[in-house]
Coordinates of C-alpha atoms in Angstrom, one line a residue:
M1 CA -13.9 -123.8 175.1
S2 CA -13.5 -122.5 178.7
V3 CA -14.7 -119.3 180.5
D4 CA -18.2 -119.7 179.1
D5 CA -20.1 -120.9 176.0
K6 CA -19.1 -117.7 174.2
G7 CA -15.4 -118.2 174.7
P8 CA -12.9 -116.6 177.0
L9 CA -12.6 -113.3 175.1
H10 CA -16.4 -112.7 174.7
F11 CA -15.9 -109.3 176.3
M12 CA -14.2 -108.1 173.1
D13 CA -17.6 -108.4 171.2
R14 CA -18.2 -104.8 172.0
L15 CA -15.5 -103.8 169.5
V16 CA -16.8 -105.9 166.6
G17 CA -19.0 -104.2 164.0
G18 CA -18.6 -100.9 162.2
R19 CA -15.4 -98.9 162.2
W20 CA -14.0 -96.9 165.1
H21 CA -13.2 -93.3 164.0
Y22 CA -10.8 -91.0 165.9
L23 CA -12.7 -87.9 167.2
A24 CA -10.5 -84.8 167.0
P25 CA -10.6 -82.6 170.0
E26 CA -12.5 -79.3 169.5
G27 CA -10.3 -77.2 167.3
G28 CA -7.8 -80.0 166.9
P29 CA -6.7 -81.8 163.7
D30 CA -8.5 -84.9 162.4
I31 CA -5.6 -87.4 162.0
G32 CA -7.8 -89.8 160.0
M33 CA -7.3 -92.8 162.2
V34 CA -9.8 -95.6 161.9
H35 CA -9.9 -99.0 163.7
S36 CA -11.9 -102.1 162.8
F37 CA -12.2 -105.5 164.6
A38 CA -13.3 -108.9 163.3
W39 CA -13.5 -112.4 164.9
Q40 CA -11.3 -115.0 163.3
L41 CA -12.2 -117.6 166.0
P42 CA -15.2 -116.4 167.9
G43 CA -14.5 -115.8 171.6
A44 CA -10.8 -116.8 171.2
M45 CA -9.1 -114.8 168.4
L46 CA -9.8 -111.3 167.1
V47 CA -8.0 -109.4 164.3
S48 CA -7.8 -105.6 164.3
E49 CA -6.8 -103.2 161.6
S50 CA -5.7 -99.7 162.4
R51 CA -5.3 -97.2 159.5
A52 CA -3.7 -93.8 159.9
P53 CA -1.7 -91.5 157.5
G54 CA 1.5 -93.1 158.8
G55 CA 0.5 -96.6 157.8
T56 CA -1.6 -99.6 158.7
T57 CA -1.1 -101.8 161.8
Y58 CA -2.6 -105.3 162.3
G59 CA -3.3 -106.7 165.7
Y60 CA -3.9 -110.4 166.6
W61 CA -5.8 -110.6 169.9
Y62 CA -5.9 -114.1 171.3
W63 CA -6.6 -116.3 174.3
H64 CA -3.5 -118.0 175.6
P65 CA -4.8 -121.2 177.2
G66 CA -1.5 -122.1 179.0
E67 CA -1.4 -118.7 180.7
G68 CA -5.1 -118.3 181.1
R69 CA -5.2 -114.7 179.7
G70 CA -5.7 -112.5 176.7
K71 CA -2.6 -111.5 174.7
M72 CA -2.0 -109.6 171.6
L73 CA 0.7 -109.0 168.9
S74 CA 0.6 -105.9 166.8
V75 CA 2.7 -105.4 163.7
G76 CA 2.6 -102.5 161.3
Q77 CA 4.1 -99.8 159.3
A78 CA 5.7 -96.8 161.2
L79 CA 7.2 -93.7 159.9
E80 CA 10.7 -95.1 160.5
G81 CA 10.1 -98.8 159.6
I82 CA 8.2 -101.6 161.2
S83 CA 6.3 -101.2 164.5
L84 CA 5.9 -104.1 166.9
A85 CA 3.9 -104.2 170.2
E86 CA 3.5 -107.2 172.4
Y87 CA 0.5 -107.1 174.8
S88 CA 1.4 -109.4 177.7
E89 CA -2.1 -109.2 179.0
F90 CA -5.5 -107.5 178.3
R91 CA -8.6 -107.8 180.5
M92 CA -11.8 -106.1 181.3
D93 CA -12.3 -104.3 184.6
G94 CA -15.9 -103.1 184.6
D95 CA -16.3 -101.0 181.5
T96 CA -12.6 -100.5 181.0
L97 CA -10.3 -102.6 178.9
I98 CA -6.8 -102.6 180.5
C99 CA -3.8 -103.6 178.4
E100 CA -0.2 -104.1 179.5
L101 CA 2.3 -103.9 176.6
T102 CA 5.8 -103.5 175.4
T103 CA 6.8 -101.7 172.2
H104 CA 10.0 -102.5 170.3
D105 CA 11.9 -100.2 167.9
A106 CA 15.5 -99.3 167.0
E107 CA 15.9 -97.6 170.4
G108 CA 14.8 -100.7 172.3
A109 CA 11.8 -101.7 174.4
K110 CA 9.4 -99.4 176.2
H111 CA 6.6 -100.5 178.6
Y112 CA 3.1 -99.0 178.6
R113 CA -0.4 -99.5 179.9
E114 CA -3.5 -98.7 178.0
E115 CA -7.0 -98.0 179.3
W116 CA -10.0 -98.1 176.9
Q117 CA -13.0 -96.7 178.8
F118 CA -16.4 -97.5 177.2
P119 CA -19.0 -94.9 178.3
D120 CA -21.5 -96.5 175.9
D121 CA -21.7 -99.0 173.1
D122 CA -20.5 -96.6 170.4
H123 CA -17.7 -94.7 172.0
Y124 CA -14.4 -95.4 173.8
H125 CA -11.8 -93.1 175.4
W126 CA -8.3 -94.4 175.1
T127 CA -5.4 -93.4 177.4
L128 CA -1.8 -94.4 177.1
F129 CA 0.5 -94.4 180.1
A130 CA 4.3 -94.9 180.0
L131 CA 5.6 -97.2 182.8
Q132 CA 9.0 -96.1 184.1
D133 CA 10.9 -96.0 187.4
G134 CA 8.1 -97.7 189.3
G135 CA 5.5 -95.1 188.3
E136 CA 3.4 -94.1 185.3
Q137 CA 2.9 -91.0 183.2
E138 CA 0.1 -90.2 180.8
V139 CA 1.5 -90.0 177.3
M140 CA -1.5 -89.4 175.2
R141 CA -5.3 -89.8 175.0
A142 CA -7.9 -90.0 172.3
R143 CA -11.6 -90.6 171.8
F144 CA -13.2 -93.0 169.2
E145 CA -16.7 -93.3 167.8
R146 CA -18.2 -96.4 166.1
R147 CA -19.7 -95.7 162.7
T148 CA -21.5 -98.0 160.3
E149 CA -20.7 -97.2 156.7

């Protein structure tokens, strides 16, 4: 398969199992967002489902053998139509998943970077940065907790 016996995306195992629930900040609203992840081809292709009041989004996380890196395509419902995000790369750096992505909508393309920090096996802290004019600006952040139901 390549990288090791488990497959090149074995580091994504940490997301599989249970459902990841959005944790509202103290005093903040619970937006009801829930993510789940399942292997379709262990170590090489993962499918995610993200449910929120605005709709459902599906992500197809895969290993691109020609480019030697993880990529992802996300398609879903948005308040104003279809949402599309292309992840040109995702990789682990220690306990942080780093994703480079471009979103597409009626206004055009926008470039972002995500960081998913895993303080333990059942939590991650997500931060989204907009990339523009050679710099980056934090756009939003959220925390998620794994629950088995």
